[in-house]
PDB file of C-alpha atoms in Angstrom:
ATOM      1  CA  UNK B   1      11.336  27.891  27.967  1.00 45.00           C
ATOM      2  CA  UNK B   2      10.918  29.855  24.119  1.00 49.00           C
ATOM      3  CA  UNK B   3      13.791  32.536  25.652  1.00 52.00           C
ATOM      4  CA  UNK B   4      16.056  29.765  26.867  1.00 44.00           C
ATOM      5  CA  UNK B   5      16.145  28.026  22.827  1.00 43.00           C
ATOM      6  CA  UNK B   6      17.734  30.849  21.469  1.00 47.00           C
ATOM      7  CA  UNK B   7      20.416  30.516  24.369  1.00 43.00           C
ATOM      8  CA  UNK B   8      20.610  26.715  24.408  1.00 42.00           C
ATOM      9  CA  UNK B   9      21.593  27.125  19.502  1.00 41.00           C
ATOM     10  CA  UNK B  10      23.757  29.266  20.548  1.00 43.00           C
ATOM     11  CA  UNK B  11      25.973  27.733  23.142  1.00 45.00           C
ATOM     12  CA  UNK B  12      25.510  24.492  21.348  1.00 40.00           C
ATOM     13  CA  UNK B  13      26.417  26.188  17.605  1.00 43.00           C
ATOM     14  CA  UNK B  14      29.554  27.364  19.918  1.00 42.00           C
ATOM     15  CA  UNK B  15      31.043  24.104  20.884  1.00 42.00           C
ATOM     16  CA  UNK B  16      33.694  22.945  18.517  1.00 45.00           C
ATOM     17  CA  UNK B  17      32.777  20.303  16.309  1.00 44.00           C
ATOM     18  CA  UNK B  18      34.462  16.473  17.601  1.00 46.00           C
ATOM     19  CA  UNK B  19      37.828  17.709  18.111  1.00 50.00           C
ATOM     20  CA  UNK B  20      40.117  14.859  18.637  1.00 50.00           C
ATOM     21  CA  UNK B  21      40.835  13.645  22.230  1.00 55.00           C
ATOM     22  CA  UNK B  22      44.007  12.883  23.580  1.00 55.00           C
ATOM     23  CA  UNK B  23      46.262  10.569  22.385  1.00 52.00           C
ATOM     24  CA  UNK B  24      45.415   8.847  26.289  1.00 55.00           C
ATOM     25  CA  UNK B  25      41.576   8.625  25.265  1.00 83.00           C
ATOM     26  CA  UNK B  26      41.983   6.991  22.279  1.00 90.00           C
ATOM     27  CA  UNK B  27      40.889   3.322  22.345  1.00 94.00           C
ATOM     28  CA  UNK B  28      43.778   1.172  20.490  1.00 95.00           C
ATOM     29  CA  UNK B  29      42.128  -2.083  20.552  1.00 94.00           C
ATOM     30  CA  UNK B  30      38.440  -0.857  18.910  1.00 93.00           C
ATOM     31  CA  UNK B  31      37.449  -3.527  17.221  1.00 92.00           C
ATOM     32  CA  UNK B  32      35.648  -2.365  14.304  1.00 93.00           C
ATOM     33  CA  UNK B  33      35.904  -4.970  11.052  1.00 94.00           C
ATOM     34  CA  UNK B  34      38.931  -3.316   9.331  1.00 94.00           C
ATOM     35  CA  UNK B  35      40.791  -3.232  12.867  1.00 95.00           C
ATOM     36  CA  UNK B  36      40.421  -6.478  12.738  1.00 95.00           C
ATOM     37  CA  UNK B  37      41.142  -7.450   8.934  1.00 95.00           C
ATOM     38  CA  UNK B  38      44.226  -4.939   9.771  1.00 96.00           C
ATOM     39  CA  UNK B  39      45.804  -6.456  12.596  1.00 96.00           C
ATOM     40  CA  UNK B  40      45.538  -9.462  11.487  1.00 96.00           C
ATOM     41  CA  UNK B  41      47.628  -8.752   8.041  1.00 96.00           C
ATOM     42  CA  UNK B  42      50.025  -7.277  10.806  1.00 97.00           C
ATOM     43  CA  UNK B  43      49.614 -10.482  12.761  1.00 96.00           C
ATOM     44  CA  UNK B  44      50.730 -12.724   9.676  1.00 96.00           C
ATOM     45  CA  UNK B  45      53.711 -10.708   9.208  1.00 96.00           C
ATOM     46  CA  UNK B  46      55.166 -10.262  12.636  1.00 95.00           C
ATOM     47  CA  UNK B  47      57.074 -13.495  12.787  1.00 94.00           C
ATOM     48  CA  UNK B  48      59.183 -12.771   9.955  1.00 96.00           C
ATOM     49  CA  UNK B  49      59.851  -9.550  10.972  1.00 97.00           C
ATOM     50  CA  UNK B  50      61.730 -10.941  14.240  1.00 96.00           C
ATOM     51  CA  UNK B  51      64.270 -12.460  11.590  1.00 95.00           C
ATOM     52  CA  UNK B  52      65.386  -8.965  11.289  1.00 97.00           C
ATOM     53  CA  UNK B  53      65.024  -7.436  13.920  1.00 97.00           C
ATOM     54  CA  UNK B  54      66.894  -9.695  16.090  1.00 96.00           C
ATOM     55  CA  UNK B  55      69.851  -9.160  14.481  1.00 96.00           C
ATOM     56  CA  UNK B  56      69.162  -5.388  14.074  1.00 96.00           C
ATOM     57  CA  UNK B  57      67.778  -5.073  10.328  1.00 97.00           C
ATOM     58  CA  UNK B  58      65.657  -3.607  10.531  1.00 98.00           C
ATOM     59  CA  UNK B  59      64.226  -0.966  13.123  1.00 98.00           C
ATOM     60  CA  UNK B  60      61.636   1.192  13.888  1.00 98.00           C
ATOM     61  CA  UNK B  61      61.562   4.580  12.655  1.00 98.00           C
ATOM     62  CA  UNK B  62      60.685   7.716  14.960  1.00 97.00           C
ATOM     63  CA  UNK B  63      57.548   8.350  12.632  1.00 97.00           C
ATOM     64  CA  UNK B  64      56.529   4.628  13.996  1.00 97.00           C
ATOM     65  CA  UNK B  65      56.667   2.680  10.263  1.00 98.00           C
ATOM     66  CA  UNK B  66      59.828  -0.085   9.888  1.00 98.00           C
ATOM     67  CA  UNK B  67      62.874   1.011   8.178  1.00 98.00           C
ATOM     68  CA  UNK B  68      66.145  -0.840   7.308  1.00 98.00           C
ATOM     69  CA  UNK B  69      68.611   0.431   9.743  1.00 97.00           C
ATOM     70  CA  UNK B  70      72.189  -1.995   8.381  1.00 96.00           C
ATOM     71  CA  UNK B  71      71.669  -4.655   5.603  1.00 94.00           C
ATOM     72  CA  UNK B  72      75.255  -4.873   4.885  1.00 95.00           C
ATOM     73  CA  UNK B  73      74.812  -8.329   6.271  1.00 93.00           C
ATOM     74  CA  UNK B  74      72.406  -9.937   3.769  1.00 96.00           C
ATOM     75  CA  UNK B  75      73.328 -10.626   0.794  1.00 96.00           C
ATOM     76  CA  UNK B  76      70.566 -10.053  -2.168  1.00 97.00           C
ATOM     77  CA  UNK B  77      67.484 -12.549  -1.481  1.00 96.00           C
ATOM     78  CA  UNK B  78      67.719 -11.515   1.789  1.00 96.00           C
ATOM     79  CA  UNK B  79      67.524  -7.978   1.209  1.00 97.00           C
ATOM     80  CA  UNK B  80      64.438  -8.622  -1.159  1.00 97.00           C
ATOM     81  CA  UNK B  81      62.687 -10.367   1.385  1.00 97.00           C
ATOM     82  CA  UNK B  82      63.270  -7.599   3.612  1.00 97.00           C
ATOM     83  CA  UNK B  83      62.005  -4.897   1.415  1.00 97.00           C
ATOM     84  CA  UNK B  84      59.252  -6.757   0.569  1.00 98.00           C
ATOM     85  CA  UNK B  85      58.518  -7.566   3.878  1.00 98.00           C
ATOM     86  CA  UNK B  86      58.856  -3.684   5.321  1.00 98.00           C
ATOM     87  CA  UNK B  87      56.819  -2.588   1.659  1.00 98.00           C
ATOM     88  CA  UNK B  88      53.747  -4.674   3.105  1.00 98.00           C
ATOM     89  CA  UNK B  89      54.517  -3.871   6.568  1.00 98.00           C
ATOM     90  CA  UNK B  90      53.830   0.115   6.519  1.00 98.00           C
ATOM     91  CA  UNK B  91      51.052   0.554   4.609  1.00 98.00           C
ATOM     92  CA  UNK B  92      49.388  -2.371   7.114  1.00 98.00           C
ATOM     93  CA  UNK B  93      50.660   0.531   9.741  1.00 98.00           C
ATOM     94  CA  UNK B  94      49.062   3.518   8.035  1.00 98.00           C
ATOM     95  CA  UNK B  95      45.653   1.335   7.461  1.00 97.00           C
ATOM     96  CA  UNK B  96      45.315   0.680  11.311  1.00 97.00           C
ATOM     97  CA  UNK B  97      45.889   4.071  12.372  1.00 97.00           C
ATOM     98  CA  UNK B  98      43.431   5.253   9.823  1.00 97.00           C
ATOM     99  CA  UNK B  99      40.902   2.700  10.392  1.00 97.00           C
ATOM    100  CA  UNK B 100      41.193   3.795  14.584  1.00 97.00           C
ATOM    101  CA  UNK B 101      41.108   7.356  13.214  1.00 96.00           C
ATOM    102  CA  UNK B 102      37.720   5.712  11.234  1.00 95.00           C
ATOM    103  CA  UNK B 103      36.225   4.206  14.082  1.00 94.00           C
ATOM    104  CA  UNK B 104      36.897   7.151  16.908  1.00 93.00           C
ATOM    105  CA  UNK B 105      34.666   9.213  13.983  1.00 92.00           C
ATOM    106  CA  UNK B 106      36.998  10.211  11.848  1.00 93.00           C
ATOM    107  CA  UNK B 107      39.946  11.130  10.237  1.00 93.00           C
ATOM    108  CA  UNK B 108      40.374  14.089  12.324  1.00 95.00           C
ATOM    109  CA  UNK B 109      40.869  11.485  14.869  1.00 95.00           C
ATOM    110  CA  UNK B 110      44.230  10.380  12.977  1.00 96.00           C
ATOM    111  CA  UNK B 111      46.906  12.755  14.254  1.00 96.00           C
ATOM    112  CA  UNK B 112      45.841  10.999  17.341  1.00 96.00           C
ATOM    113  CA  UNK B 113      45.357   7.822  16.970  1.00 97.00           C
ATOM    114  CA  UNK B 114      49.158   7.983  15.196  1.00 97.00           C
ATOM    115  CA  UNK B 115      50.875   9.420  18.089  1.00 96.00           C
ATOM    116  CA  UNK B 116      49.043   6.594  20.790  1.00 96.00           C
ATOM    117  CA  UNK B 117      49.536   3.633  18.027  1.00 97.00           C
ATOM    118  CA  UNK B 118      53.616   4.866  17.624  1.00 97.00           C
ATOM    119  CA  UNK B 119      53.753   5.199  21.906  1.00 96.00           C
ATOM    120  CA  UNK B 120      52.210   1.488  21.730  1.00 96.00           C
ATOM    121  CA  UNK B 121      54.522  -0.113  19.148  1.00 97.00           C
ATOM    122  CA  UNK B 122      58.196   1.574  20.693  1.00 97.00           C
ATOM    123  CA  UNK B 123      56.543  -0.332  24.453  1.00 96.00           C
ATOM    124  CA  UNK B 124      55.837  -3.226  22.764  1.00 95.00           C
ATOM    125  CA  UNK B 125      59.434  -3.361  21.255  1.00 95.00           C
ATOM    126  CA  UNK B 126      61.403  -5.645  22.848  1.00 96.00           C
ATOM    127  CA  UNK B 127      65.274  -4.801  24.569  1.00 96.00           C
ATOM    128  CA  UNK B 128      67.559  -5.141  22.353  1.00 97.00           C
ATOM    129  CA  UNK B 129      65.760  -3.945  19.050  1.00 98.00           C
ATOM    130  CA  UNK B 130      66.770  -0.616  17.382  1.00 98.00           C
ATOM    131  CA  UNK B 131      64.441   2.057  17.509  1.00 98.00           C
ATOM    132  CA  UNK B 132      65.402   5.890  15.865  1.00 97.00           C
ATOM    133  CA  UNK B 133      65.007   9.222  17.551  1.00 96.00           C
ATOM    134  CA  UNK B 134      64.083  12.233  16.664  1.00 95.00           C
ATOM    135  CA  UNK B 135      66.832  13.118  14.871  1.00 97.00           C
ATOM    136  CA  UNK B 136      67.257   9.750  12.774  1.00 95.00           C
ATOM    137  CA  UNK B 137      70.028   8.578  15.287  1.00 97.00           C
ATOM    138  CA  UNK B 138      69.412   4.541  15.954  1.00 98.00           C
ATOM    139  CA  UNK B 139      69.866   3.286  19.511  1.00 97.00           C
ATOM    140  CA  UNK B 140      68.756  -0.954  20.607  1.00 97.00           C
ATOM    141  CA  UNK B 141      65.973  -0.711  23.097  1.00 96.00           C
ATOM    142  CA  UNK B 142      66.728  -1.100  26.777  1.00 94.00           C
TER     143      UNK B 142
END
């Protein structure tokens, strides 16, 4: 047994330290308190964002953040409201990604969590809402 111990120790030390799992193994529904708090904050704001998603004023950026797409039909107070909602939404989206990564074991999981969450946000986006592609072009979700 003693002669196998160094081999076992060597094998254990050669394993990668907490490598990030593929994005399909990320649990976006992890229920840690920070995740729950941020999801609640996002849910509280969602009905106000719909007011701007429906006419195409704001949309989902390629990076998963909400962006102003076309504010030409808004008056100044409406533009300020939309801007304020975006300014509140995007930090919460980043906080959600960071909280899920921490729930999985640390910030090394952040790229996989971000990729999985962006995929989910795109899937949850309604037909007719605007999504930005990698080249910065906007198109309506079919």
